[in-house]
Short mmCIF file of C-alpha atoms and ligand atoms in Angstrom, two decimals:
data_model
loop_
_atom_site.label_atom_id
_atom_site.label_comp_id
_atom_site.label_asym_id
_atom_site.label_seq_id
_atom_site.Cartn_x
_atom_site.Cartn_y
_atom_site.Cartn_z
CA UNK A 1 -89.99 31.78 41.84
CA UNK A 2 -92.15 33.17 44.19
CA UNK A 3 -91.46 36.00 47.21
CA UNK A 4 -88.37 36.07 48.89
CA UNK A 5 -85.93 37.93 50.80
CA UNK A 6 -82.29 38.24 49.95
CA UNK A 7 -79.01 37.82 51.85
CA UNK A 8 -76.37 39.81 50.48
CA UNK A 9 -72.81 38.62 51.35
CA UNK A 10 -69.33 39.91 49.74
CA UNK A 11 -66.64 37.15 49.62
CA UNK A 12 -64.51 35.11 47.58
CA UNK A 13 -65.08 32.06 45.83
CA UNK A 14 -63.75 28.96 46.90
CA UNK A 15 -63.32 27.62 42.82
CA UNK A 16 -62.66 30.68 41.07
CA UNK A 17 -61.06 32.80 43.37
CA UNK A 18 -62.88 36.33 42.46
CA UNK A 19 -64.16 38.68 44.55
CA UNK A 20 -68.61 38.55 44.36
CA UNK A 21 -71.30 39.21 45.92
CA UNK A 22 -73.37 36.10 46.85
CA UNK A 23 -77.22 37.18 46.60
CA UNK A 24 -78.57 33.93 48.78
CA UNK A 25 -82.44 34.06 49.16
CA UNK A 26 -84.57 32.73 51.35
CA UNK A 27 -88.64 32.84 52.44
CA UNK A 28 -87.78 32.43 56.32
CA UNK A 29 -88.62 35.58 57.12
CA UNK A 30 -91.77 35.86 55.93
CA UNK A 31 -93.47 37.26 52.77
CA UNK A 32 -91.35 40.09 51.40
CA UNK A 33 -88.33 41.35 49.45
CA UNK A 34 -86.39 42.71 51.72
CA UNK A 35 -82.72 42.63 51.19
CA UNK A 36 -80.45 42.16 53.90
CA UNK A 37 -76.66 42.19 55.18
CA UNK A 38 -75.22 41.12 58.02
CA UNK A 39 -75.71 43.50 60.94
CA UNK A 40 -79.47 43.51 59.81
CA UNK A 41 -82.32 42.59 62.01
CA UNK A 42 -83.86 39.92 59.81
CA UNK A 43 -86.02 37.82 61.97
CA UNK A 44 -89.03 39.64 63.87
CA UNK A 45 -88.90 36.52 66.29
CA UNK A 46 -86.26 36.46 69.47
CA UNK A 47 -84.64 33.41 68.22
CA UNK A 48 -81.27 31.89 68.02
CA UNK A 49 -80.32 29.72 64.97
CA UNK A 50 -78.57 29.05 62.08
CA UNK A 51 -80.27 29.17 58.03
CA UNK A 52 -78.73 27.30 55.73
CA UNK A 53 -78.81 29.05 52.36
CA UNK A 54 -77.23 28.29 48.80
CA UNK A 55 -76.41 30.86 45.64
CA UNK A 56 -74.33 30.22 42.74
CA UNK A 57 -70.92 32.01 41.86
CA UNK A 58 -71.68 34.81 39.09
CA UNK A 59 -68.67 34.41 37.74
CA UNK A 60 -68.13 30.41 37.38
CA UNK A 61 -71.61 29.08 38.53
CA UNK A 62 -69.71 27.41 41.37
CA UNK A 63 -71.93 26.66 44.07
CA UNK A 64 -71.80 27.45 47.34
CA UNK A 65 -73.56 26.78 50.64
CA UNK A 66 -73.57 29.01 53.32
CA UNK A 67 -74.85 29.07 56.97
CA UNK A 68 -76.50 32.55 58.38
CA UNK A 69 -76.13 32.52 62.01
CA UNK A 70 -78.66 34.20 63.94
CA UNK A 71 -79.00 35.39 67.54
CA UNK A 72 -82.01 37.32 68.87
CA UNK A 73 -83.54 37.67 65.32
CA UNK A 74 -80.23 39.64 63.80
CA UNK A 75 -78.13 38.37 61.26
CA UNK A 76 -74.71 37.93 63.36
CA UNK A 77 -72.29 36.55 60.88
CA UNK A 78 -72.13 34.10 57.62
CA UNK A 79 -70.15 30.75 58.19
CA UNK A 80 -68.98 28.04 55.93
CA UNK A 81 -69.98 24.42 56.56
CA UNK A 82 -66.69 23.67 58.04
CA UNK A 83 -66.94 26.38 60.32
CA UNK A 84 -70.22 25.15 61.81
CA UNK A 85 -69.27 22.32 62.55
CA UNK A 86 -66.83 23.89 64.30
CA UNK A 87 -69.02 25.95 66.14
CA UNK A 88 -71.46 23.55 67.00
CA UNK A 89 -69.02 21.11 68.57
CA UNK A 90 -68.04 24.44 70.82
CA UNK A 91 -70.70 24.94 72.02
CA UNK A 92 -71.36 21.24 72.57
CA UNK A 93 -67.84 21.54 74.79
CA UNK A 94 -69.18 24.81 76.97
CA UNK A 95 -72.53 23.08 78.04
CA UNK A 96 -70.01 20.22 78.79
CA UNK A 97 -67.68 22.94 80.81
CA UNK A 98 -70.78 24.21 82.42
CA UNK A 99 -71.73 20.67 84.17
CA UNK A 100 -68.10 20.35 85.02
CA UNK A 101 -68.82 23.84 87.16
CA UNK A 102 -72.03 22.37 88.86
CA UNK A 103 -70.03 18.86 89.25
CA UNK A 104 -67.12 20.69 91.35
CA UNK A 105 -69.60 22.33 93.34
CA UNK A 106 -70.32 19.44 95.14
CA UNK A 107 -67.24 17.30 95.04
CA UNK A 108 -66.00 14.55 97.41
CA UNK A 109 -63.05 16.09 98.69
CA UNK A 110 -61.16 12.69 97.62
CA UNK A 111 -61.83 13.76 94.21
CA UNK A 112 -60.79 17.63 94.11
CA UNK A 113 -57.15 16.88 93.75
CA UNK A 114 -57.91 13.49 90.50
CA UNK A 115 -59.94 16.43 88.66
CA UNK A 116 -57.53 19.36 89.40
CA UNK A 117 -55.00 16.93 87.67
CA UNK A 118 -57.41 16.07 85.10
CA UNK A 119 -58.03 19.74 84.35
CA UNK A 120 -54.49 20.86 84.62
CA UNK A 121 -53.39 18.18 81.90
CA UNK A 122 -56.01 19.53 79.41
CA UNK A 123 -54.99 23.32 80.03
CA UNK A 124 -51.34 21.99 79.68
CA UNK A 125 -52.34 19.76 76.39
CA UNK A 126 -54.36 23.24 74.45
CA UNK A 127 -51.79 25.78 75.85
CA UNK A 128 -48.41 24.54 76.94
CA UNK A 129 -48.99 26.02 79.74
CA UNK A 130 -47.88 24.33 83.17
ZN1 ZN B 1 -66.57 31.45 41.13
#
């Protein structure tokens, strides 16, 4: 089996329904067995990603995959795969928002009033909002 660290995570299973706590291990970090929980400072590195990681349910052997995100080497939060998807395509969207910021910077001032409608409609489409 060889050295690893494990990922502790309380939750409920998606096929059986019972409360359990997932024990998902990984050797990412390195050669030890440290166990962990989110909050926890798990990766010496400054770096930003996500770990995929997989246990079995104790219960009904159901299994399940998980995503560990990580941000500046702690262990920020546990997401399903639906949910990073989710994420992903966010953050996708706010690098998108950002060149939108840099675009209006320098806009023809022909254009400020087709993109103010173009931005309005969007706002009005997620909100309701006029
Ligand atoms: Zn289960």
């Amino acid at each position: 089996m060889g050295v690893y660290d494990s990922l502790h995570v309380k939750d409920i299973c998606p096929n059986c329904h019972e409360e359990i706590e997932y024990c998902f291990k990984t050797k990412e970090f390195g050669l030890s067995y440290a166990d962990y929980y989110v909050g926890d400072y798990v990766d010496k590195a400054d770096t930003n990603y996500f770990l995929q990681v997989d246990d079995d349910c104790p219960k009904c052997g159901h299994n399940r995959v998980a995503y560990i995100e990580i941000k500046k080497g702690q262990w920020i939060r546990t997401l399903s795969k639906e949910t990073l998807d989710e994420e992903l395509k966010r953050v996708a969207l706010m690098k998108k928002i950002k060149k939108v910021e840099s675009v209006i910077a320098e806009l023809p001032e022909e254009w400020i009033d087709v993109v103010e409608d173009h931005l309005d409609y969007i706002i009005c489409k997620c909100t309701g909002e006029i």
